[in-house]
Coordinates of C-alpha atoms in Angstrom, one line a residue:
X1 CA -1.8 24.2 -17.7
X2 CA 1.4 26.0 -18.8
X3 CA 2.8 26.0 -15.2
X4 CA 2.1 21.9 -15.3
X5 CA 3.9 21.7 -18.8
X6 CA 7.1 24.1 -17.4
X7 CA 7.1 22.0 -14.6
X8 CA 7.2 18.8 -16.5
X9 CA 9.9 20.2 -19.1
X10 CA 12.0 20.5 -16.2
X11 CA 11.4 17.2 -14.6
X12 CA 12.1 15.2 -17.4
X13 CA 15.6 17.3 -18.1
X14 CA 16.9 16.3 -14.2
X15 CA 15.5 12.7 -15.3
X16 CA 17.8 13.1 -18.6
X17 CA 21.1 15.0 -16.6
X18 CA 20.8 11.8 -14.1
X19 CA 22.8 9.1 -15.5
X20 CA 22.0 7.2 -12.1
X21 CA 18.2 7.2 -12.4
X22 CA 18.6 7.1 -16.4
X23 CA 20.3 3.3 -15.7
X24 CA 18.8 2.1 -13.3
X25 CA 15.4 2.8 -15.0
X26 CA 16.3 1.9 -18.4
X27 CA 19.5 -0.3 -18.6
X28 CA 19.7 -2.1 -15.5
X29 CA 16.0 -3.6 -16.6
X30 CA 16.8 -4.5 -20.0
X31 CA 20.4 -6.5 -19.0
X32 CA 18.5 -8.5 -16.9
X33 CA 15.6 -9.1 -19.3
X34 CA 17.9 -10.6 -22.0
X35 CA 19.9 -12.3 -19.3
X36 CA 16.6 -14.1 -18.2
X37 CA 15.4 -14.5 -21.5
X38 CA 18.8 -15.9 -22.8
X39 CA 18.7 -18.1 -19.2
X40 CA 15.0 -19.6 -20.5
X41 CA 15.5 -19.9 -23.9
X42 CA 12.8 -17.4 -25.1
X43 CA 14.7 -16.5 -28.6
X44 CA 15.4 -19.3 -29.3
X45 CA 13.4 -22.2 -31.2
X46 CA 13.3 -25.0 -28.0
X47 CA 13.2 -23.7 -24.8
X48 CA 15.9 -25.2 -22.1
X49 CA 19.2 -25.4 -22.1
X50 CA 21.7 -25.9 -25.0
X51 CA 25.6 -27.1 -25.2
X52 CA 25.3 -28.8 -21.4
X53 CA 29.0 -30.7 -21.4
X54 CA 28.5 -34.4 -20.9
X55 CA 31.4 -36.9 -21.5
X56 CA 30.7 -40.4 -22.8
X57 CA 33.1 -43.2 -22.5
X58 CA 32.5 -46.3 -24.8
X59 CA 33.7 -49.7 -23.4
X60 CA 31.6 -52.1 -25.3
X61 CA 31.8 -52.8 -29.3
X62 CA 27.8 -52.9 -29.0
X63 CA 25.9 -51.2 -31.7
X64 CA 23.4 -50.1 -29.0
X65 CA 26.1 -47.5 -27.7
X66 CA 26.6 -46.3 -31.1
X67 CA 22.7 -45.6 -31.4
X68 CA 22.4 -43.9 -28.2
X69 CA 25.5 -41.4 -28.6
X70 CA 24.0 -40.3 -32.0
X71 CA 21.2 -39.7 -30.2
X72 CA 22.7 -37.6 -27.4
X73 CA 24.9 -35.4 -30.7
X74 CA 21.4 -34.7 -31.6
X75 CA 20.1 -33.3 -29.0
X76 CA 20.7 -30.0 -28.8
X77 CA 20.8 -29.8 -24.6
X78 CA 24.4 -31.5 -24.9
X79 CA 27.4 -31.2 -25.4
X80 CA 29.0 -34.5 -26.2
X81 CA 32.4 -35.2 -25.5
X82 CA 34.5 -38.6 -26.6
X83 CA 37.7 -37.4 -26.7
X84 CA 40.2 -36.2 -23.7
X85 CA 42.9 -33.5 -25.3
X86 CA 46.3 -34.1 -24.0
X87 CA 49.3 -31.1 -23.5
X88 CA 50.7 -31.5 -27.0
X89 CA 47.4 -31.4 -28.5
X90 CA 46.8 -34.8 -28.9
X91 CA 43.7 -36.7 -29.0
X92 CA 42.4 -40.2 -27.3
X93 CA 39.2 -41.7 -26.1
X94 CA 38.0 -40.6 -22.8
X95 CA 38.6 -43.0 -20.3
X96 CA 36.4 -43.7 -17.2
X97 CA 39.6 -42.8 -14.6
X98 CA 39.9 -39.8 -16.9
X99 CA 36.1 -38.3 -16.6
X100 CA 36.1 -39.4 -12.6
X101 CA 39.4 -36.9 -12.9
X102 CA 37.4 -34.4 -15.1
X103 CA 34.5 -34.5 -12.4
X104 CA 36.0 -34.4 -9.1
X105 CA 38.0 -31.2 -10.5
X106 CA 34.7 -29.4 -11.8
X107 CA 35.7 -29.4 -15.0
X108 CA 32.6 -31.4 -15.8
X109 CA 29.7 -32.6 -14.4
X110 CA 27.7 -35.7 -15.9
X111 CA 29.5 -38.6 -17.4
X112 CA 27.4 -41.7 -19.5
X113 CA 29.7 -44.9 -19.4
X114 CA 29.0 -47.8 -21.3
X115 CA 30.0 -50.8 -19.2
X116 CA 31.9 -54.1 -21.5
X117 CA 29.0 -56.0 -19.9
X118 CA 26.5 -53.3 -21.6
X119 CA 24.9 -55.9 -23.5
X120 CA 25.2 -59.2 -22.7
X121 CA 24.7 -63.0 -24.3
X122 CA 23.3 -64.6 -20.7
X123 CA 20.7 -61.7 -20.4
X124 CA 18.5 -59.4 -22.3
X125 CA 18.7 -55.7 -21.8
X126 CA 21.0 -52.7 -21.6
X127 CA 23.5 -51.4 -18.7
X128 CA 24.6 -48.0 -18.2
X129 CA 26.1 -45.8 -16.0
X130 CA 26.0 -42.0 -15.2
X131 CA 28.6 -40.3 -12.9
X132 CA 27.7 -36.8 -11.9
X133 CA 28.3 -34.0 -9.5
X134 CA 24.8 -32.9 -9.0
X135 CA 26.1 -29.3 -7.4
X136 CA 22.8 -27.7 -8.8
X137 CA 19.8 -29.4 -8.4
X138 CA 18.0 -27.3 -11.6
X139 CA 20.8 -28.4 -14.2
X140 CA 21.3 -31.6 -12.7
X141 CA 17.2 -32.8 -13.1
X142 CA 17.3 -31.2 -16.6
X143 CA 19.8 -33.2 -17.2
X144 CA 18.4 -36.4 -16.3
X145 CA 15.2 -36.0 -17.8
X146 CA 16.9 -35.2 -21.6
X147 CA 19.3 -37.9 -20.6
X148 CA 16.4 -41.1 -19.9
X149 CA 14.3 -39.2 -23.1
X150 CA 17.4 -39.7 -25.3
X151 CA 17.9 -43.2 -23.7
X152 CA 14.3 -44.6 -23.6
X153 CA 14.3 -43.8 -26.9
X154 CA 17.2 -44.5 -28.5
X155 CA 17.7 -47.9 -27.2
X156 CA 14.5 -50.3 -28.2
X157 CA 15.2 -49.9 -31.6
X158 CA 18.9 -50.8 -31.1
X159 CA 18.0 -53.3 -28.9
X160 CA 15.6 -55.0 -30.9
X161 CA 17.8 -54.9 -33.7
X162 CA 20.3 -56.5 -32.4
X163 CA 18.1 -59.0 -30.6
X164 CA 16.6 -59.5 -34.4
X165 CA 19.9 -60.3 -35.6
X166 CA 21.1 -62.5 -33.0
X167 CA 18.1 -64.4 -33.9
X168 CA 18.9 -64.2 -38.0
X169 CA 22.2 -65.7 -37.1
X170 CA 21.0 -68.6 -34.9
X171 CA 17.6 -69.8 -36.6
X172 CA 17.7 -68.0 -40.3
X173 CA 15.6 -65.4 -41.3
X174 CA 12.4 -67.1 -42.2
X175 CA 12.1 -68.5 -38.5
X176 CA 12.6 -65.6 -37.1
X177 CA 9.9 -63.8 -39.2
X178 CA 7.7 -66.4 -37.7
X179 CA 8.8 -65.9 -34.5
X180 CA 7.9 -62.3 -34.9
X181 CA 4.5 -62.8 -36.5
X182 CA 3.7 -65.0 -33.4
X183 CA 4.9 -62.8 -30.8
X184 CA 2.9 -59.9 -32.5
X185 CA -0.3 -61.7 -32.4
X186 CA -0.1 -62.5 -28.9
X187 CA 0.8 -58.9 -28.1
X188 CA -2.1 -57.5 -30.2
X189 CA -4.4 -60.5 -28.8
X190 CA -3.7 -59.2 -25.1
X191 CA -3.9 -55.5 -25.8
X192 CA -7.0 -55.6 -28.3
X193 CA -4.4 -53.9 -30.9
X194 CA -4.0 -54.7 -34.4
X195 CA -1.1 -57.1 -35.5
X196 CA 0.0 -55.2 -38.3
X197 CA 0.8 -52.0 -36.2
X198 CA 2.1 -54.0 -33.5
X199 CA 4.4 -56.2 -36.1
X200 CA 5.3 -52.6 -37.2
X201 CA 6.1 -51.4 -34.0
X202 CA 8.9 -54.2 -33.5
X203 CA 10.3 -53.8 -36.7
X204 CA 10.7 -49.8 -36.1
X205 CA 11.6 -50.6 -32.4
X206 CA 8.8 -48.7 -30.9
X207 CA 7.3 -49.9 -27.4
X208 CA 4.3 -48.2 -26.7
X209 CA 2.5 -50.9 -29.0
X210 CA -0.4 -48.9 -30.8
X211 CA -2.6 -45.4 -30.6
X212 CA -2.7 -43.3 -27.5
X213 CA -5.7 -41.2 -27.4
X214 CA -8.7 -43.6 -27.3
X215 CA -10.7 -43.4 -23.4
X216 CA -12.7 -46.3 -22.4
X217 CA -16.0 -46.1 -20.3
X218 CA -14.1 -45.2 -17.3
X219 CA -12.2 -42.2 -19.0
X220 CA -9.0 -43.9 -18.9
X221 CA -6.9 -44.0 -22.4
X222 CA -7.4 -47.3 -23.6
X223 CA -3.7 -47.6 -24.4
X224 CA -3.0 -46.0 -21.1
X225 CA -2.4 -50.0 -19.8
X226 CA 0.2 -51.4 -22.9
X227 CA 2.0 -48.1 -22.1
X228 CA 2.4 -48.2 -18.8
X229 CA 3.4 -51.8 -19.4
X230 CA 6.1 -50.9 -22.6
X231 CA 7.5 -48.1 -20.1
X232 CA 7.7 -50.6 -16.9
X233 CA 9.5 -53.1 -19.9
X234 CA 11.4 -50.6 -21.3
X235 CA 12.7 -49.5 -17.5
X236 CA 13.6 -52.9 -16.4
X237 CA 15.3 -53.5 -19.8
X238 CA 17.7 -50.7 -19.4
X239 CA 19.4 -50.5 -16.0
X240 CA 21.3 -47.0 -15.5
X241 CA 23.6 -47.2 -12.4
X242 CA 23.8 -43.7 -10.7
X243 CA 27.1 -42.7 -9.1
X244 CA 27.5 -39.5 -7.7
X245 CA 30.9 -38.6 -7.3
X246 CA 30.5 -35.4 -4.9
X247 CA 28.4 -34.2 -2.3
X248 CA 26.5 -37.7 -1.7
X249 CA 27.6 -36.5 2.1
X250 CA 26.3 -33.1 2.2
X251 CA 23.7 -32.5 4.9
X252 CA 21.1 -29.8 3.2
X253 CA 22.3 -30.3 0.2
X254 CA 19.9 -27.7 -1.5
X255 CA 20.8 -25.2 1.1
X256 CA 24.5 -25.6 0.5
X257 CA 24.1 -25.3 -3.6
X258 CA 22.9 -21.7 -2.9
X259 CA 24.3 -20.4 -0.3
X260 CA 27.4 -19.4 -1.3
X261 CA 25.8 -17.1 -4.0
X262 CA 23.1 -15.2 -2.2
X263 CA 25.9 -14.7 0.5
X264 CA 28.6 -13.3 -1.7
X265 CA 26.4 -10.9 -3.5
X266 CA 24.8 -9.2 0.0
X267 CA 28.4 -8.7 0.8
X268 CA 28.7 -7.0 -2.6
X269 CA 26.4 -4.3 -1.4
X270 CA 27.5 -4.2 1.9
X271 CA 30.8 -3.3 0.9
X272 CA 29.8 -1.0 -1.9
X273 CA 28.0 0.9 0.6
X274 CA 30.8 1.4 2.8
X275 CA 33.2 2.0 0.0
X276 CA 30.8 4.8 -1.2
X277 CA 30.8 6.7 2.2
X278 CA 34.1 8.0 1.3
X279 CA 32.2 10.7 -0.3
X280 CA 30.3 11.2 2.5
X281 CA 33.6 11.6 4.6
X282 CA 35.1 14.3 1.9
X283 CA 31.1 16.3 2.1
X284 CA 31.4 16.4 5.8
X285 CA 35.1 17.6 5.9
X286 CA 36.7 14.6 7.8
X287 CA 39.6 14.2 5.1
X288 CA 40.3 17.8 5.5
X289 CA 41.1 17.5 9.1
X290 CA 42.8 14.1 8.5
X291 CA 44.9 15.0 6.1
X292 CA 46.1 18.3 8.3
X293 CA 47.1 15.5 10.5
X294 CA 50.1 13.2 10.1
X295 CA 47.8 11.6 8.2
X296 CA 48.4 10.3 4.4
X297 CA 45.4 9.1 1.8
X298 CA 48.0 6.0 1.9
X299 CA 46.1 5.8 5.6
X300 CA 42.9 6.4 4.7
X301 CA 42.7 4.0 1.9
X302 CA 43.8 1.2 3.8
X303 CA 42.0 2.1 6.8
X304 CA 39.0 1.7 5.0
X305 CA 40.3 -1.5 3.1
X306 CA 40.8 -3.2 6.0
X307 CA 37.7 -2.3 7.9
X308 CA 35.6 -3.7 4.8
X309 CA 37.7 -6.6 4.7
X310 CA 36.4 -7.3 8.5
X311 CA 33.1 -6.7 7.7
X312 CA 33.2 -9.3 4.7
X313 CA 34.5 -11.7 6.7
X314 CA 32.3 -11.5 9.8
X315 CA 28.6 -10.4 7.5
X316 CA 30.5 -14.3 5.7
X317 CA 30.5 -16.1 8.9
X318 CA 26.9 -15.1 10.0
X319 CA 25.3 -15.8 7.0
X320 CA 26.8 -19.3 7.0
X321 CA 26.5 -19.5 11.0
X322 CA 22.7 -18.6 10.1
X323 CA 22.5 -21.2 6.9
X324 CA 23.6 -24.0 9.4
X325 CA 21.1 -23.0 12.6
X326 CA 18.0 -22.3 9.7
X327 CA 18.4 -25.0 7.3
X328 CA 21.5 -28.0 8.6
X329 CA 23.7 -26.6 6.5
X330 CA 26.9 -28.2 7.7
X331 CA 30.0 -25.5 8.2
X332 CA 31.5 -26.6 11.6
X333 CA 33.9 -29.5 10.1
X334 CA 34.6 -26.7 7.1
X335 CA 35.5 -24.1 9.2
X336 CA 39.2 -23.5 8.2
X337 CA 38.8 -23.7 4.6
X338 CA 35.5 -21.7 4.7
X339 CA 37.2 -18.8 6.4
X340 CA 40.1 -19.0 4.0
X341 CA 37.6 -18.3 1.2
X342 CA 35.6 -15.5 3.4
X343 CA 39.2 -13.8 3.6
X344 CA 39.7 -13.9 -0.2
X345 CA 36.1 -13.2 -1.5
X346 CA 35.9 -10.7 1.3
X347 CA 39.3 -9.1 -0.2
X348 CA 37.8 -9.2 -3.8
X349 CA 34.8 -7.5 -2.8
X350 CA 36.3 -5.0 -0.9
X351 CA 38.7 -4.6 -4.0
X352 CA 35.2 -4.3 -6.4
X353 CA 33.9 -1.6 -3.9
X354 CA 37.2 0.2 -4.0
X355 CA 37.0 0.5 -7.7
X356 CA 33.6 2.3 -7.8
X357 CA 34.2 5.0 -5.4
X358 CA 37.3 5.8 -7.4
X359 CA 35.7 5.7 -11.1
X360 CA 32.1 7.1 -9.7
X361 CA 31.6 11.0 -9.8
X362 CA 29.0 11.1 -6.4
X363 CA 27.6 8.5 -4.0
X364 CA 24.5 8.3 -6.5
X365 CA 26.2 7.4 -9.2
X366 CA 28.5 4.7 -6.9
X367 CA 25.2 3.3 -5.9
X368 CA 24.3 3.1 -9.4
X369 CA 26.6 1.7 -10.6
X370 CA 27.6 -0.6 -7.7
X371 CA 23.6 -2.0 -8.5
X372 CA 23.7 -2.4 -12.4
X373 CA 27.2 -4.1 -11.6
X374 CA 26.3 -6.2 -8.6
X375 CA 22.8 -7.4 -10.3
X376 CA 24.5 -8.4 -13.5
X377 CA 27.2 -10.4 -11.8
X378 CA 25.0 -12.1 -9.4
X379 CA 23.4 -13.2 -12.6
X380 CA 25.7 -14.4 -15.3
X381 CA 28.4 -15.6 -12.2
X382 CA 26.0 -18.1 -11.2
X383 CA 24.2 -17.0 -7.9
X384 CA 20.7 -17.2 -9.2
X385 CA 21.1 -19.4 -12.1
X386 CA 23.3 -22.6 -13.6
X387 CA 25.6 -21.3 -16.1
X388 CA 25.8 -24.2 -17.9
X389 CA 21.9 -22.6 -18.9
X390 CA 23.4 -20.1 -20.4
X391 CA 24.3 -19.4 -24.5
X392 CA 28.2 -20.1 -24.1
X393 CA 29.3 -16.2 -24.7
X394 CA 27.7 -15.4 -21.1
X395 CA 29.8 -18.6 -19.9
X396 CA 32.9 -17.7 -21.0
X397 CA 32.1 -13.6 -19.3
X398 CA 30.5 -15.4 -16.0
X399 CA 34.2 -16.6 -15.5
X400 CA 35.4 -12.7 -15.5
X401 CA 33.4 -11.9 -12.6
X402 CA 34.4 -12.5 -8.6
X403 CA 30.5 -14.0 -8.0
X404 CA 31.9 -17.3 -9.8
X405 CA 35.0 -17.9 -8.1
X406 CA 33.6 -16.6 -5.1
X407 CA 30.7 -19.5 -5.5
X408 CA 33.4 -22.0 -6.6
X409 CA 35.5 -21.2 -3.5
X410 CA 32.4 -21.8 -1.5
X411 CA 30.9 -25.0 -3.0
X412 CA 34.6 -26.3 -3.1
X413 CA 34.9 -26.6 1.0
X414 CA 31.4 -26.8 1.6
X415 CA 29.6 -29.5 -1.5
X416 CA 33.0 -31.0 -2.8
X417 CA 35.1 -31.0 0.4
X418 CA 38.2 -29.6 -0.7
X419 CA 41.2 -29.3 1.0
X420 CA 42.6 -25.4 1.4
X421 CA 45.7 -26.7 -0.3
X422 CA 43.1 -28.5 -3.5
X423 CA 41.6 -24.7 -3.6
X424 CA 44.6 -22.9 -3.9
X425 CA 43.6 -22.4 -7.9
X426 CA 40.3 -20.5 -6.7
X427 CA 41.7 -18.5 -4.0
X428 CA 44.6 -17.3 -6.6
X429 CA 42.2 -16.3 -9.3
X430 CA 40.6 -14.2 -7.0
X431 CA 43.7 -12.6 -5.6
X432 CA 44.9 -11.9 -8.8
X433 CA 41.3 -10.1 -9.1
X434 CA 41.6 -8.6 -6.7
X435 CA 45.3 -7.1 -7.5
X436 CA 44.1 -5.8 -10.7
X437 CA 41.6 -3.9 -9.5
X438 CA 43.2 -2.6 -6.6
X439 CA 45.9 -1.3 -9.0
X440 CA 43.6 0.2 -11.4
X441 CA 41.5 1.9 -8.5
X442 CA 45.2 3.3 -6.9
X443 CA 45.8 4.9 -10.4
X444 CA 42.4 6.7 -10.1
X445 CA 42.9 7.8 -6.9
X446 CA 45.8 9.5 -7.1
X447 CA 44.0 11.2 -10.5
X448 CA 41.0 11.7 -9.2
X449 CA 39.6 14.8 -6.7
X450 CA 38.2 12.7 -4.0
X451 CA 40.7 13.9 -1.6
X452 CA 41.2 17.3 -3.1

């Protein structure tokens, strides 16, 4: 038994001495944990998302629109916006031309717009409309289902409000009471509901019309037939024109939200792993005999810079060559602008991979690292989930990492159908990247032992 206990003594101090295995056990599990729980709301008090920007322009004077952006403040899945900021700080009312701007350049996705005809004196009922960029399908039906909640219920008691008081104001008040007392009895005579709840109900707006839990003898709720009915009113009442203002073209749309992501982050390990073998090259003796040569580590570096670079782009072009033959993802009337942004991702990566051979001690703890890094990028950059779902800290750090641009680069050409010349912004934020970190990895080079 002592011999078992030695043994284990001397296992768990190589676990302990291996800061490699001592990660990728311990932290690499728990980042991801709280970025998933942070991702799904599990800390917090509601689950789903929180702070989801969504701009509302307000064309009508109708109290209804005033009811329905108090209700969207409340909410705690959005982020309401009114106001568009201009250069010297000042502030004005968002315009429609100004949120169409604000969308087609990604700096926001969903728009509400209330119409001048929102309400109108020939008709009854409400018109909206909602611009959006649905570029990921999760955030996108999240957003639509908070959006008709807020809406559907935020709007019959404006509505019937005002419909009250345009009733005041053309037959007094006691003719309207009788009005409603009539129009409650036929209600409550049709459904089998009581008039006083019903009478209730239109006073506080509500259009459901009584209780929802009784079954008759068929097992069906008894109410299940006036609700239905108050929904199907409620939905023809309030008419919500959908415009989507990019990627309404896109063949495979699904396919094209994602693929930029999944492809950007396999070409994060594949370059890793050929950054890495420079230790391999250095175990083996190669950059002893090159560097007896006329042979500089000038050479070497870029030899190996270059070669990755390649790689990027052509592992790039069969992944998306794959995504169009497996799932009609459309590339072939992209192909300029989506080879463009191979070259530049492909450079970042290659930069990224750089960096960990010259700050890692051994290939272990390069592949280490290169997987706690790659993992947690992938994740807060975007390639597995929204960021908008995320607490706005991780937001503002998913925009430090080459997996975002990368994915905005991507979905740029391939969902939004930029120009080269319209991505120039993405393609410069991730040269710049890429120029910091190549500088950074230089310095360690030349301070480092890897050629020694």
């Amino acid at each position: 038994m002592s011999v078992v206990l030695t043994l284990l003594r001397k296992d768990i101090r190589l676990f302990l001495r291996n800061k490699t295995a001592f990660a990728l056990t311990f932290i690499v599990p728990l980042v991801l944990v709280y970025i998933f729980g942070q991702v799904f709301g599990v800390s917090r008090s509601g689950s789903g998302p929180s702070g989801v920007p969504i701009a509302v322009v307000k064309q009508t004077d109708a109290p209804v629109a005033d009811a329905i952006i108090a209700g969207l403040q409340a909410e705690s899945a959005f982020k309401v916006l009114t106001q568009s900021v201009a250069a010297d700080g000042s502030k004005s009312p968002l315009t429609e031309a100004r949120v169409r701007k604000l969308i087609d350049d990604n700096q926001l996705r969903f728009a509400l717009v209330f119409p001048p005809d929102t309400i109108s004196d020939e008709t009854f009922g409400l018109k909206l409309k909602f611009l959006n960029n649905p570029r990921n399908d999760i955030e996108t039906q999240t957003v639509n289902g908070l959006l008709q909640k807020v809406i559907f219920t935020s709007a019959p008691q404006a509505l019937m409000d005002g419909m009250r008081k345009r009733a005041v104001s053309y037959i007094g008040t006691a003719e309207t009471d009788k009005f409603y007392d009539g129009m409650a009895s036929t209600i409550a005579e049709s459904f089998g509901l009581d008039v006083a709840e019903v009478r209730a109900d239109m006073e506080a707006g509500v259009m459901d019309f009584g209780p929802t839990t009784d079954t008759n003898a068929d097992g069906e709720s008894e109410s299940d037939a006036p609700t239905t009915a108050a929904a199907d009113f409620i939905s023809e009442i309030i008419k919500i024109e959908n415009e989507q203002l990019a990627g309404a073209d896109v063949k495979s749309p699904g396919a094209t939200r994602v693929v930029g992501g999944w492809a950007i982050m396999f070409l994060l390990f594949s370059v890793s792993g050929a950054s890495t073998s420079l230790f391999e090259e250095k175990q083996a003796g190669i950059f002893q005999r090159l560097l007896a040569s006329p042979v500089r580590r000038s050479h070497v570096l870029w030899s190996k810079y270059l070669f990755n670079v390649l790689m990027g782009i052509v592992q790039l072009s069969v992944l998306f060559l794959a995504g169009q033959i497996l799932f009609g993802i459309e590339t072939t009337s992209h192909i300029p602008g989506l080879l463009t942004v191979a070259l530049v991702a492909s450079i970042a990566c290659t930069a990224f991979g750089m960096l960990l051979a010259a700050i890692s001690s051994s290939p272990a703890a390069a592949s280490g690292l290169a997987t706690f890094l790659i993992l947690t990028m992938s994740a807060i950059g975007g390639a597995w989930f929204p960021t908008s779902l995320m607490p706005d800290f991780i937001q503002s750090i998913s925009k430090l990492t080459l997996v975002y641009w990368s994915m905005e680069g991507f979905l740029a050409v391939l969902w939004a159908q930029k120009s080269i010349i319209e991505i120039l912004p993405i393609l410069g934020i991730l040269l710049g990247i890429a120029a910091v970190v190549n500088v950074f990895s230089v310095w360690r080079f030349n301070k480092g032992d890897l050629f020694d």
